[in-house]
CSV table of N, CA and C in Angstrom, one decimal:
chain,number,residue,atom,x,y,z
D,291,MET,N,76.6,60.8,129.8
D,291,MET,CA,77.1,61.3,131.1
D,291,MET,C,76.3,60.7,132.2
D,292,PHE,N,75.0,60.6,132.1
D,292,PHE,CA,74.2,60.1,133.2
D,292,PHE,C,74.6,58.6,133.4
D,293,TRP,N,74.8,57.9,132.4
D,293,TRP,CA,75.2,56.5,132.5
D,293,TRP,C,76.6,56.3,133.2
D,294,SER,N,77.5,57.2,132.9
D,294,SER,CA,78.8,57.1,133.6
D,294,SER,C,78.7,57.5,135.1
D,295,LEU,N,77.8,58.4,135.4
D,295,LEU,CA,77.6,58.8,136.8
D,295,LEU,C,77.0,57.6,137.5
D,296,LEU,N,76.0,57.0,136.9
D,296,LEU,CA,75.4,55.8,137.6
D,296,LEU,C,76.4,54.7,137.8
D,297,MET,N,77.3,54.4,136.8
D,297,MET,CA,78.3,53.4,136.9
D,297,MET,C,79.3,53.8,138.0
D,298,THR,N,79.7,55.0,138.0
D,298,THR,CA,80.7,55.4,139.1
D,298,THR,C,80.1,55.3,140.4
D,299,GLN,N,78.8,55.7,140.6
D,299,GLN,CA,78.2,55.5,141.9
D,299,GLN,C,78.0,54.1,142.3
D,300,SER,N,77.7,53.2,141.3
D,300,SER,CA,77.5,51.8,141.7
D,300,SER,C,78.9,51.2,142.1
D,301,LEU,N,80.0,51.6,141.4
D,301,LEU,CA,81.3,51.1,141.8
D,301,LEU,C,81.7,51.6,143.2
D,302,LEU,N,81.3,52.8,143.6
D,302,LEU,CA,81.7,53.3,144.8
D,302,LEU,C,80.8,53.0,146.0
D,303,SER,N,79.6,52.4,145.7
D,303,SER,CA,78.6,52.3,146.7
D,303,SER,C,79.0,51.3,147.8
D,304,ASP,N,79.9,50.4,147.6
D,304,ASP,CA,80.3,49.5,148.7
D,304,ASP,C,81.5,50.0,149.4
D,305,ILE,N,82.1,51.1,149.1
D,305,ILE,CA,83.3,51.6,149.8
D,305,ILE,C,82.9,52.3,151.1
D,306,ASP,N,83.5,51.8,152.2
D,306,ASP,CA,83.3,52.4,153.5
D,306,ASP,C,84.5,53.3,153.8
D,307,ILE,N,84.2,54.5,154.2
D,307,ILE,CA,85.2,55.5,154.5
D,307,ILE,C,85.0,55.9,155.9
D,308,LEU,N,86.0,55.9,156.8
D,308,LEU,CA,86.0,56.4,158.1
D,308,LEU,C,86.8,57.7,158.2
D,309,LEU,N,86.1,58.8,158.5
D,309,LEU,CA,86.7,60.1,158.6
D,309,LEU,C,87.0,60.5,160.0
D,310,ILE,N,88.2,60.9,160.3
D,310,ILE,CA,88.6,61.3,161.7
D,310,ILE,C,89.1,62.7,161.6
D,311,ASP,N,88.4,63.6,162.3
D,311,ASP,CA,88.9,65.0,162.3
D,311,ASP,C,88.2,65.7,163.5
D,312,ASP,N,88.9,66.6,164.1
D,312,ASP,CA,88.4,67.3,165.3
D,312,ASP,C,87.4,68.4,164.9
D,313,ASP,N,87.3,68.8,163.6
D,313,ASP,CA,86.5,69.9,163.1
D,313,ASP,C,85.2,69.3,162.6
D,314,GLU,N,84.1,69.6,163.3
D,314,GLU,CA,82.8,69.1,162.9
D,314,GLU,C,82.4,69.5,161.5
D,315,ASP,N,82.7,70.8,161.1
D,315,ASP,CA,82.3,71.3,159.8
D,315,ASP,C,83.0,70.5,158.7
D,316,ILE,N,84.3,70.2,158.9
D,316,ILE,CA,85.1,69.4,157.9
D,316,ILE,C,84.4,68.0,157.8
D,317,LEU,N,84.1,67.4,158.9
D,317,LEU,CA,83.5,66.1,158.9
D,317,LEU,C,82.2,66.0,158.1
D,318,GLU,N,81.4,67.0,158.4
D,318,GLU,CA,80.1,67.0,157.7
D,318,GLU,C,80.2,67.3,156.2
D,319,SER,N,81.2,68.2,155.8
D,319,SER,CA,81.5,68.4,154.4
D,319,SER,C,81.9,67.2,153.7
D,320,TYR,N,82.9,66.5,154.3
D,320,TYR,CA,83.4,65.2,153.7
D,320,TYR,C,82.3,64.2,153.6
D,321,ARG,N,81.5,64.1,154.7
D,321,ARG,CA,80.5,63.1,154.7
D,321,ARG,C,79.5,63.3,153.6
D,322,HIS,N,79.1,64.6,153.4
D,322,HIS,CA,78.1,65.0,152.4
D,322,HIS,C,78.7,64.6,151.0
D,323,LEU,N,79.9,65.0,150.7
D,323,LEU,CA,80.5,64.7,149.4
D,323,LEU,C,80.7,63.2,149.1
D,324,LEU,N,81.1,62.5,150.1
D,324,LEU,CA,81.3,61.0,149.9
D,324,LEU,C,79.9,60.4,149.7
D,325,ASN,N,78.9,60.8,150.5
D,325,ASN,CA,77.6,60.2,150.3
D,325,ASN,C,77.0,60.5,148.9
D,326,LEU,N,77.3,61.7,148.4
D,326,LEU,CA,76.9,62.1,147.1
D,326,LEU,C,77.5,61.2,146.0
D,327,ALA,N,78.7,60.7,146.3
D,327,ALA,CA,79.4,59.8,145.4
D,327,ALA,C,79.0,58.4,145.6
D,328,GLY,N,78.1,58.2,146.6
D,328,GLY,CA,77.6,56.8,146.8
D,328,GLY,C,78.3,56.0,147.8
D,329,MET,N,79.3,56.6,148.4
D,329,MET,CA,80.1,55.9,149.4
D,329,MET,C,79.4,55.9,150.8
D,330,VAL,N,79.8,55.0,151.6
D,330,VAL,CA,79.3,55.0,153.0
D,330,VAL,C,80.4,55.7,153.8
D,331,ALA,N,80.0,56.8,154.4
D,331,ALA,CA,81.0,57.7,155.2
D,331,ALA,C,80.6,57.7,156.6
D,332,ARG,N,81.5,57.2,157.5
D,332,ARG,CA,81.3,57.3,158.9
D,332,ARG,C,82.2,58.3,159.4
D,333,VAL,N,81.8,59.2,160.4
D,333,VAL,CA,82.6,60.3,160.8
D,333,VAL,C,82.7,60.2,162.4
D,334,THR,N,83.9,60.7,162.9
D,334,THR,CA,84.1,60.8,164.3
D,334,THR,C,85.1,61.9,164.6
D,335,ASP,N,85.0,62.6,165.7
D,335,ASP,CA,86.0,63.5,166.1
D,335,ASP,C,86.9,62.9,167.1
D,336,SER,N,86.7,61.7,167.4
D,336,SER,CA,87.4,61.0,168.5
D,336,SER,C,88.4,59.9,167.9
D,337,PRO,N,89.7,60.1,168.0
D,337,PRO,CA,90.6,59.1,167.5
D,337,PRO,C,90.4,57.7,168.2
D,338,GLU,N,90.1,57.8,169.5
D,338,GLU,CA,89.9,56.5,170.3
D,338,GLU,C,88.7,55.8,169.8
D,339,LYS,N,87.6,56.5,169.5
D,339,LYS,CA,86.4,55.9,169.0
D,339,LYS,C,86.7,55.3,167.6
D,340,ALA,N,87.4,56.0,166.8
D,340,ALA,CA,87.7,55.5,165.4
D,340,ALA,C,88.5,54.2,165.5
D,341,LEU,N,89.5,54.2,166.4
D,341,LEU,CA,90.4,53.0,166.5
D,341,LEU,C,89.5,51.8,167.0
D,342,SER,N,88.5,52.1,167.8
D,342,SER,CA,87.7,51.0,168.3
D,342,SER,C,86.8,50.4,167.2
D,343,LEU,N,86.6,51.1,166.1
D,343,LEU,CA,85.8,50.6,165.0
D,343,LEU,C,86.7,49.8,164.0
D,344,LEU,N,88.0,49.9,164.1
D,344,LEU,CA,88.8,49.2,163.1
D,344,LEU,C,89.3,47.9,163.6
D,345,THR,N,89.2,46.9,162.8
D,345,THR,CA,89.7,45.5,163.0
D,345,THR,C,90.5,45.1,161.8
D,346,PRO,N,91.2,44.0,162.0
D,346,PRO,CA,91.9,43.4,160.8
D,346,PRO,C,90.9,43.1,159.7
D,347,GLU,N,89.6,42.9,160.0
D,347,GLU,CA,88.7,42.6,158.9
D,347,GLU,C,88.1,43.8,158.2
D,348,TYR,N,88.4,45.0,158.7
D,348,TYR,CA,87.9,46.2,158.1
D,348,TYR,C,88.3,46.3,156.7
D,349,GLU,N,87.4,46.5,155.8
D,349,GLU,CA,87.7,46.6,154.3
D,349,GLU,C,87.5,47.9,153.7
D,350,GLY,N,87.5,49.0,154.5
D,350,GLY,CA,87.3,50.3,154.0
D,350,GLY,C,88.7,51.1,154.1
D,351,ALA,N,88.5,52.4,154.0
D,351,ALA,CA,89.7,53.3,154.1
D,351,ALA,C,89.5,54.3,155.1
D,352,VAL,N,90.5,55.0,155.5
D,352,VAL,CA,90.5,56.0,156.6
D,352,VAL,C,91.0,57.3,156.0
D,353,VAL,N,90.3,58.4,156.3
D,353,VAL,CA,90.7,59.7,156.0
D,353,VAL,C,91.0,60.4,157.4
D,354,LEU,N,92.2,60.8,157.6
D,354,LEU,CA,92.7,61.2,158.9
D,354,LEU,C,93.3,62.5,159.0
D,355,ASP,N,92.8,63.4,159.9
D,355,ASP,CA,93.4,64.7,160.1
D,355,ASP,C,94.8,64.6,160.8
D,356,ILE,N,95.8,65.3,160.4
D,356,ILE,CA,97.1,65.2,161.0
D,356,ILE,C,97.1,65.9,162.3
D,357,TYR,N,96.5,67.1,162.4
D,357,TYR,CA,96.5,67.8,163.7
D,357,TYR,C,95.2,67.7,164.4
D,358,MET,N,95.2,67.0,165.6
D,358,MET,CA,94.1,66.9,166.4
D,358,MET,C,94.6,67.0,167.9
D,359,PRO,N,93.8,67.6,168.8
D,359,PRO,CA,94.3,67.9,170.1
D,359,PRO,C,94.5,66.6,171.0
D,360,ALA,N,93.6,65.7,170.9
D,360,ALA,CA,93.7,64.5,171.8
D,360,ALA,C,94.8,63.6,171.4
D,361,MET,N,95.0,63.3,170.1
D,361,MET,CA,96.0,62.4,169.6
D,361,MET,C,96.3,62.8,168.2
D,362,ASN,N,97.5,63.1,167.9
D,362,ASN,CA,97.8,63.6,166.5
D,362,ASN,C,97.7,62.5,165.5
D,363,GLY,N,97.6,62.9,164.2
D,363,GLY,CA,97.3,61.9,163.2
D,363,GLY,C,98.4,60.9,163.0
D,364,MET,N,99.7,61.3,163.3
D,364,MET,CA,100.8,60.3,163.2
D,364,MET,C,100.6,59.2,164.2
D,365,GLU,N,100.2,59.6,165.4
D,365,GLU,CA,100.0,58.6,166.4
D,365,GLU,C,98.8,57.6,166.0
D,366,VAL,N,97.7,58.2,165.5
D,366,VAL,CA,96.6,57.4,165.1
D,366,VAL,C,97.0,56.5,163.9
D,367,LEU,N,97.8,57.0,163.0
D,367,LEU,CA,98.3,56.2,161.9
D,367,LEU,C,99.1,55.0,162.4
D,368,ALA,N,100.0,55.2,163.4
D,368,ALA,CA,100.8,54.1,163.9
D,368,ALA,C,99.9,53.1,164.6
D,369,ARG,N,98.8,53.5,165.2
D,369,ARG,CA,97.9,52.5,165.9
D,369,ARG,C,97.1,51.8,164.8
D,370,ILE,N,96.7,52.5,163.7
D,370,ILE,CA,96.0,51.8,162.6
D,370,ILE,C,96.9,50.8,162.0
D,371,GLN,N,98.1,51.1,161.8
D,371,GLN,CA,99.1,50.1,161.2
D,371,GLN,C,99.3,48.9,162.1
D,372,GLN,N,99.2,49.1,163.4
D,372,GLN,CA,99.3,48.0,164.4
D,372,GLN,C,98.0,47.1,164.2
D,373,ILE,N,96.9,47.7,164.0
D,373,ILE,CA,95.7,46.9,163.8
D,373,ILE,C,95.7,46.1,162.5
D,374,ASP,N,96.1,46.8,161.4
D,374,ASP,CA,96.2,46.1,160.1
D,374,ASP,C,96.9,47.1,159.2
D,375,PRO,N,98.2,46.8,158.8
D,375,PRO,CA,98.9,47.7,157.9
D,375,PRO,C,98.4,47.8,156.5
D,376,ARG,N,97.4,46.9,156.2
D,376,ARG,CA,96.8,47.0,154.8
D,376,ARG,C,95.7,48.0,154.7
D,377,ILE,N,95.2,48.6,155.9
D,377,ILE,CA,94.1,49.6,155.8
D,377,ILE,C,94.7,50.8,155.1
D,378,PRO,N,94.1,51.3,154.0
D,378,PRO,CA,94.5,52.5,153.4
D,378,PRO,C,94.2,53.7,154.2
D,379,VAL,N,95.1,54.6,154.3
D,379,VAL,CA,94.9,55.8,155.1
D,379,VAL,C,95.3,57.0,154.3
D,380,ILE,N,94.4,58.0,154.2
D,380,ILE,CA,94.7,59.3,153.5
D,380,ILE,C,94.8,60.3,154.6
D,381,MET,N,96.0,61.0,154.7
D,381,MET,CA,96.2,62.1,155.7
D,381,MET,C,95.9,63.4,155.1
D,382,ILE,N,95.1,64.2,155.9
D,382,ILE,CA,94.7,65.6,155.5
D,382,ILE,C,95.1,66.6,156.5
D,383,THR,N,95.2,67.8,156.1
D,383,THR,CA,95.4,68.9,157.1
D,383,THR,C,95.0,70.2,156.4
D,384,GLY,N,94.5,71.1,157.3
D,384,GLY,CA,94.2,72.5,156.8
D,384,GLY,C,95.4,73.4,157.1
D,385,HIS,N,96.4,72.9,157.7
D,385,HIS,CA,97.6,73.8,158.0
D,385,HIS,C,98.5,73.9,156.8
D,386,GLY,N,99.2,75.0,156.7
D,386,GLY,CA,100.1,75.3,155.6
D,386,GLY,C,101.4,74.5,155.6
D,387,ASP,N,101.9,74.1,156.8
D,387,ASP,CA,103.1,73.3,156.8
D,387,ASP,C,102.9,72.0,157.7
D,388,ILE,N,103.8,71.1,157.5
D,388,ILE,CA,103.6,69.8,158.1
D,388,ILE,C,104.9,69.4,158.8
D,389,PRO,N,105.3,69.9,159.9
D,389,PRO,CA,106.5,69.6,160.6
D,389,PRO,C,106.5,68.2,161.2
D,390,LEU,N,105.3,67.6,161.4
D,390,LEU,CA,105.3,66.2,161.9
D,390,LEU,C,105.9,65.2,161.0
D,391,LEU,N,105.8,65.4,159.7
D,391,LEU,CA,106.2,64.4,158.7
D,391,LEU,C,107.7,64.6,158.5
């Protein structure tokens, strides 16, 4: 078990995850969990700041909240796809329904 944990952490250690959410508690929870898994987790509550960090050379993934006050997740997703459609994006929400989709 210890060996498989070490192998998993070494495989994940180079993965860069950018977390975008307006809820600071959610951001810190995800950052903590991803860091425990050996990943590099960067967090921001600002969609504009997150977009400024992304370039066509970005080799990580994005975890993105659907509902945010400044810019909703669907708008951010569209902008990410303009930067580079190959960037993997995982959409999350704490809401029970998703009328935006």
